[in-house]
Short mmCIF file of C-alpha atoms and ligand atoms in Angstrom, two decimals:
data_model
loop_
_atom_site.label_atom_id
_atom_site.label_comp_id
_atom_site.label_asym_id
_atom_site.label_seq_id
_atom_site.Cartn_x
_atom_site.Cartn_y
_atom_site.Cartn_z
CA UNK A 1 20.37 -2.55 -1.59
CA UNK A 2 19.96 -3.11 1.81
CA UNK A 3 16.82 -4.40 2.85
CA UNK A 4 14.91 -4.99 6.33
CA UNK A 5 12.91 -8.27 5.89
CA UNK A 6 10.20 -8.59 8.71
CA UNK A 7 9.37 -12.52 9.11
CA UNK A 8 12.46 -14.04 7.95
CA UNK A 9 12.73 -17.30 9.63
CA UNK A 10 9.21 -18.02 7.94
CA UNK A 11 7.73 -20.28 5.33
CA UNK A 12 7.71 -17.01 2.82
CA UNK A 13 10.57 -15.30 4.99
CA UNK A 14 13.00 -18.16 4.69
CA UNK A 15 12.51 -18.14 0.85
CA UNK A 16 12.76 -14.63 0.48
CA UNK A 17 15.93 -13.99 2.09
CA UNK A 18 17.25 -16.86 0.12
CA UNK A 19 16.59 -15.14 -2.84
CA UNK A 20 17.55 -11.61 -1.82
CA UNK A 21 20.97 -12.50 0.41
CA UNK A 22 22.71 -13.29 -3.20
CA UNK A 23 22.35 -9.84 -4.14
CA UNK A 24 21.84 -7.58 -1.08
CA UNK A 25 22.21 -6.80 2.22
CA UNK A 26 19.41 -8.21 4.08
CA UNK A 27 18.47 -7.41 7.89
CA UNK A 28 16.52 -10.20 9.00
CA UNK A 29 13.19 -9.34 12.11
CA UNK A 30 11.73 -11.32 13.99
CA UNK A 31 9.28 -11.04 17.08
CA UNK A 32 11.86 -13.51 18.49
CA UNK A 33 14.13 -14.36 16.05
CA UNK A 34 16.58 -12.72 13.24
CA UNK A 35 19.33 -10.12 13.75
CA UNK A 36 17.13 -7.59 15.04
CA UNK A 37 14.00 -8.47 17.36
CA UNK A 38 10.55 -6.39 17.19
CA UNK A 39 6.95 -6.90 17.18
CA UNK A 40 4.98 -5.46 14.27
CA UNK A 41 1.89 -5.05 16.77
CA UNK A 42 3.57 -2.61 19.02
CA UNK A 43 5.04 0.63 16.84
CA UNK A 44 7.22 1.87 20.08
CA UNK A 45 8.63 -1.32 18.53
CA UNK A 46 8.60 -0.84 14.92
CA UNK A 47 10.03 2.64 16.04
CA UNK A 48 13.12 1.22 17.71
CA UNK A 49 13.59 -0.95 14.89
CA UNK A 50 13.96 1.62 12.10
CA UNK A 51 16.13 3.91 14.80
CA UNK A 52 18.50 1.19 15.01
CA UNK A 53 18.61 0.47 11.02
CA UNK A 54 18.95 3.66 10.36
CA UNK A 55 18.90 3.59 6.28
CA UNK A 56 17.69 1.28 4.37
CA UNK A 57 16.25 1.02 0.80
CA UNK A 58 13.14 -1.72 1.39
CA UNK A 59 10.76 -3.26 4.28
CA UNK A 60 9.53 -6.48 3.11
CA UNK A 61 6.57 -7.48 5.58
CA UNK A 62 5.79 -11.02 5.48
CA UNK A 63 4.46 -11.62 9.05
CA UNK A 64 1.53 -11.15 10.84
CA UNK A 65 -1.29 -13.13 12.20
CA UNK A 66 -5.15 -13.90 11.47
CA UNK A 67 -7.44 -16.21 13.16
CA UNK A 68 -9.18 -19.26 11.34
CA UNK A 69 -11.96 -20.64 13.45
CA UNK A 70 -15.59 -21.30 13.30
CA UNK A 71 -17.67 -18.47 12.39
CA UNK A 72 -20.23 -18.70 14.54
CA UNK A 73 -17.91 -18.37 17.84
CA UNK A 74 -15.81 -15.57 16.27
CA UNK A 75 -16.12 -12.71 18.28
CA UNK A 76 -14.44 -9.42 18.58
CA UNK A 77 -11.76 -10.43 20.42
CA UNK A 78 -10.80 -13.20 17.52
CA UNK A 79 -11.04 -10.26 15.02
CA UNK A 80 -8.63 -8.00 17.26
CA UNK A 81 -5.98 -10.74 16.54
CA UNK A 82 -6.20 -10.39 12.72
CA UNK A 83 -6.60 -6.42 12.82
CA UNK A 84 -3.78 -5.95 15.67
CA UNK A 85 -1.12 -8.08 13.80
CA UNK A 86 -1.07 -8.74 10.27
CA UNK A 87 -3.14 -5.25 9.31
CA UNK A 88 -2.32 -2.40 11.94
CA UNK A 89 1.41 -4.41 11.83
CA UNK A 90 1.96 -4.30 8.23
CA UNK A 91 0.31 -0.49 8.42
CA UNK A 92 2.14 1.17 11.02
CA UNK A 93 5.58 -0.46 9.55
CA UNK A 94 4.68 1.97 6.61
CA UNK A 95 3.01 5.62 8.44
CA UNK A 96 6.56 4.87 10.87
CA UNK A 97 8.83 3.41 7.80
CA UNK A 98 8.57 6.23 5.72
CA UNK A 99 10.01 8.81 8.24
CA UNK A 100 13.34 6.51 7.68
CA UNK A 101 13.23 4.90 4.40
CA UNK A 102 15.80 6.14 1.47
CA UNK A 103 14.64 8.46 -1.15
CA UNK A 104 13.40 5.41 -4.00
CA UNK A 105 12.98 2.65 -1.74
CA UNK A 106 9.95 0.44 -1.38
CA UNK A 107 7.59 -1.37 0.81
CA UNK A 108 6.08 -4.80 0.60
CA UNK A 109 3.62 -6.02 2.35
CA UNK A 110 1.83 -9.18 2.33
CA UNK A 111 -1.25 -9.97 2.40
CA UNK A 112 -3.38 -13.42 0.66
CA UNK A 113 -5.96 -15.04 -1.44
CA UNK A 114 -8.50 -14.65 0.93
CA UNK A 115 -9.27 -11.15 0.48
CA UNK A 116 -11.06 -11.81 -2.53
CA UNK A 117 -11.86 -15.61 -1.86
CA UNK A 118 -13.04 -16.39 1.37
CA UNK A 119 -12.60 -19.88 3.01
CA UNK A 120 -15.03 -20.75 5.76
CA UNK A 121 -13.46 -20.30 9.05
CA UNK A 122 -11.55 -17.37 7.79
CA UNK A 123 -13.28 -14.33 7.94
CA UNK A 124 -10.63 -12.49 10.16
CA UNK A 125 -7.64 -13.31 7.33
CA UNK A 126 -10.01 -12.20 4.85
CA UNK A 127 -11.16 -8.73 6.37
CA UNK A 128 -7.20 -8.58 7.20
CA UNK A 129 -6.31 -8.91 3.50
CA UNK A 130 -8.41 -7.00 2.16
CA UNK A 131 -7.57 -4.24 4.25
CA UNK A 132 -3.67 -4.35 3.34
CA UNK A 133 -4.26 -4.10 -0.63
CA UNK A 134 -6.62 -0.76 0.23
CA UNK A 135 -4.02 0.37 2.22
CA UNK A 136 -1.53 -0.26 -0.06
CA UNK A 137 -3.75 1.22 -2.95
CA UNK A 138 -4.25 4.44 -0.76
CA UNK A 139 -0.54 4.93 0.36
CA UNK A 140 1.02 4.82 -2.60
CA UNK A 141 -0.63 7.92 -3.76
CA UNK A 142 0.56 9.39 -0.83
CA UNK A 143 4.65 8.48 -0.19
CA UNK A 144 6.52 11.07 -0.86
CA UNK A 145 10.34 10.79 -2.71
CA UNK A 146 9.69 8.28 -5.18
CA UNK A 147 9.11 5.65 -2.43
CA UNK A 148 6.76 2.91 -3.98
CA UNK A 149 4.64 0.10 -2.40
CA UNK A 150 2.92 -2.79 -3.06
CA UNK A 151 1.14 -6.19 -1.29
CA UNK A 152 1.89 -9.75 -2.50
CA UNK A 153 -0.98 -11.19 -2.60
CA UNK A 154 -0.65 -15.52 -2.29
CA UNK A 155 -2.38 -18.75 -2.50
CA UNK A 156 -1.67 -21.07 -0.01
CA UNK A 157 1.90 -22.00 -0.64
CA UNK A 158 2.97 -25.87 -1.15
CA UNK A 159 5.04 -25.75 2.05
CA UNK A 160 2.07 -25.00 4.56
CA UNK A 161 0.40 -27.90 4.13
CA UNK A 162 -1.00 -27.09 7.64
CA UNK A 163 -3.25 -24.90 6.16
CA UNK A 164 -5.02 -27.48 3.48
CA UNK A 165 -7.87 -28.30 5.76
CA UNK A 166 -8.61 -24.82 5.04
CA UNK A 167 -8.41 -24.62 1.17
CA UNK A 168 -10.25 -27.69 -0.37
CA UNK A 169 -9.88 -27.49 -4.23
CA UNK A 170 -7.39 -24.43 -3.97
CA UNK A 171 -3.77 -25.72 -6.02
CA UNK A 172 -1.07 -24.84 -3.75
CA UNK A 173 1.27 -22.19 -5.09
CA UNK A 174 4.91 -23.20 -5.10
CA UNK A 175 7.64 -20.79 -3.38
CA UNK A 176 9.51 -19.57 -6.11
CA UNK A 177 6.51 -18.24 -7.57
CA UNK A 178 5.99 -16.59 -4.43
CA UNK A 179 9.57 -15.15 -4.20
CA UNK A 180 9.00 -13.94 -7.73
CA UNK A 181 6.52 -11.80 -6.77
CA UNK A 182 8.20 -9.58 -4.13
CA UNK A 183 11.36 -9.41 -6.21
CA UNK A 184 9.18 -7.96 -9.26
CA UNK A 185 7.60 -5.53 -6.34
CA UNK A 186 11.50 -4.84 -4.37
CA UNK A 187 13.30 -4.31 -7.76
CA UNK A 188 10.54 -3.03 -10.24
CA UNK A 189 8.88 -0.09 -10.78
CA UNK A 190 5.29 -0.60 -10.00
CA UNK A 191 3.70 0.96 -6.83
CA UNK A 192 0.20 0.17 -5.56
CA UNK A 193 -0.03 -2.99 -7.04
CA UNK A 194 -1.47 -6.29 -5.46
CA UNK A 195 0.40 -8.87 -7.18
CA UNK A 196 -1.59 -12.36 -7.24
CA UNK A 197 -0.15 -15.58 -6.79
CA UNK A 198 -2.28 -18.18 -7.64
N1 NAP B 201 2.04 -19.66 4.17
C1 NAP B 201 1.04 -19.45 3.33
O1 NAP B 201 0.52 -20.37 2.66
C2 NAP B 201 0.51 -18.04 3.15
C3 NAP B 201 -0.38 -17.76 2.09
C4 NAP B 201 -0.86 -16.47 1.94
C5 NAP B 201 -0.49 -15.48 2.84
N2 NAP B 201 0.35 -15.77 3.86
C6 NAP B 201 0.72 -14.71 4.79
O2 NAP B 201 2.11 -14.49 4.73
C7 NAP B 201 2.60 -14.11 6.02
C8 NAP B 201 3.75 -15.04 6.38
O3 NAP B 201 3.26 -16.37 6.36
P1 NAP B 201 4.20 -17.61 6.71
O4 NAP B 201 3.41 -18.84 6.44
O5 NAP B 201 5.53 -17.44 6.08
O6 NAP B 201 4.33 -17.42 8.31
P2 NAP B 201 5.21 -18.22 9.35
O7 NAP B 201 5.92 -19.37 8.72
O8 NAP B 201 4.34 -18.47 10.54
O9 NAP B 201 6.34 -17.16 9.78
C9 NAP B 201 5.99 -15.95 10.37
C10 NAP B 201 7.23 -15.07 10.47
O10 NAP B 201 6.84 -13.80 11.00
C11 NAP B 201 7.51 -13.53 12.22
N3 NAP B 201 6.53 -12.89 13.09
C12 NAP B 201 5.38 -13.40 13.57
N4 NAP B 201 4.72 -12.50 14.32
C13 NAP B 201 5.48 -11.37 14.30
C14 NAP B 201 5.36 -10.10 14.90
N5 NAP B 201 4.28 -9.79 15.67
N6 NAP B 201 6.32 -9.19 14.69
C15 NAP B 201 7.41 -9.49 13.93
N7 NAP B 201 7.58 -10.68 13.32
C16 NAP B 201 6.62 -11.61 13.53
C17 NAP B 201 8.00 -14.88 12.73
O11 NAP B 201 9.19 -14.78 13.49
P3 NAP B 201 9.13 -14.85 15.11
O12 NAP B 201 8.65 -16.22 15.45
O13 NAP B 201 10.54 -14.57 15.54
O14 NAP B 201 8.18 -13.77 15.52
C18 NAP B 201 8.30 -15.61 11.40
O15 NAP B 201 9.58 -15.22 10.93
C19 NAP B 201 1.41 -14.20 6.98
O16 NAP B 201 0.87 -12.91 7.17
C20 NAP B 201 0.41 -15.06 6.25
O17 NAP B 201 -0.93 -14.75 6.56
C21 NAP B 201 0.87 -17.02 4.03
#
């Protein structure tokens, strides 16, 4: 199968191609790094990206910002940064993905506890979240050709333990609970799931 995995030199990224290189062909995007460079906030980007792919089988999204910071100076410029990246990203990689993608493939996108969970300071990631599983709830009554897609959905994950402050009392999820997830959504059969980590 040959895959295009957006975020690949991340935390989540890193794991999944891991995972996925044994088996398939994997085309690794970043913003600045991987084989093949493009920004999930600008879709003349996203465009060029699937031109130059051509055919593939599976988008794996695991990229795109929010902001944490205190609530009471969050304005709408902080919430453009959640909106413009991680949910318009992850979005438009699907309304412009599936002009390209194979007959059967998939889409995964990711999204995170806090849609259903909220963590003060995090309002942004939260209306960001929450936004990608309706999306992906939406779409997949809509692809076309047997194309499926769903949102992994994670706790914070044992290797960003940057992000503790954030999560008192939450029991870090460990990667390869993580990876599980998007391989059960890449090689199953579901569409318009969330799948939890937690
Ligand atoms: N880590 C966690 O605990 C956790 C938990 C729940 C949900 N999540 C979500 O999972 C996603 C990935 O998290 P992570 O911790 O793995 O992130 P990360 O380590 O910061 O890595 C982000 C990856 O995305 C790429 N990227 C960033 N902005 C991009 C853009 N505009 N266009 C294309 N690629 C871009 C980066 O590559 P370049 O530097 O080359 O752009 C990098 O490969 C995020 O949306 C995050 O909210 C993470």
């Amino acid at each position: 199968m040959k895959i295009i995995l957006i975020g690949a030199s991340g935390t989540i990224g890193s794991q999944l191609a891991g995972a996925f290189e044994m088996e398939h062909d994997i085309i690794r995007v970043g913003s600045k790094s991987g084989d093949i460079q493009a920004d999930i906030s600008n879709p003349a980007s996203i465009e060029k990206l699937f031109r130059q792919v051509k055919s593939f089988d599976a988008v794996i999204s695991a990229a795109g910002a929010a902001y944490f910071g205190p609530w009471d100076s969050t304005t709408d410029k902080e919430y453009r940064i959640g909106i413009d990246s991680k949910l318009m990203g992850q979005i438009n990689l699907v309304l412009i993905g599936k002009q390209y993608i194979n007959p059967n493939g998939s889409f995964t996108l990711t999204s995170g506890i806090l849609s259903h969970d909220p963590v003060l300071g995090g309002s942004n990631a939260s209306v960001t979240n929450g936004g990608i599983n309706s999306f992906v709830r939406a779409a997949s009554i809509e692809l076309k050709n047997g194309v499926r897609i769903n949102a992994v959905s994670p706790n914070v994950l044992e290797d960003s333990p940057q992000y503790f402050p954030f999560f008192p009392g939450e029991i870090p999820v460990k990667g390869k609970d993580v990876v599980a997830a998007y391989v059960k959504s890449v090689l199953g059969a579901g569409t318009g799931k969330v799948i939890e980590v937690h």
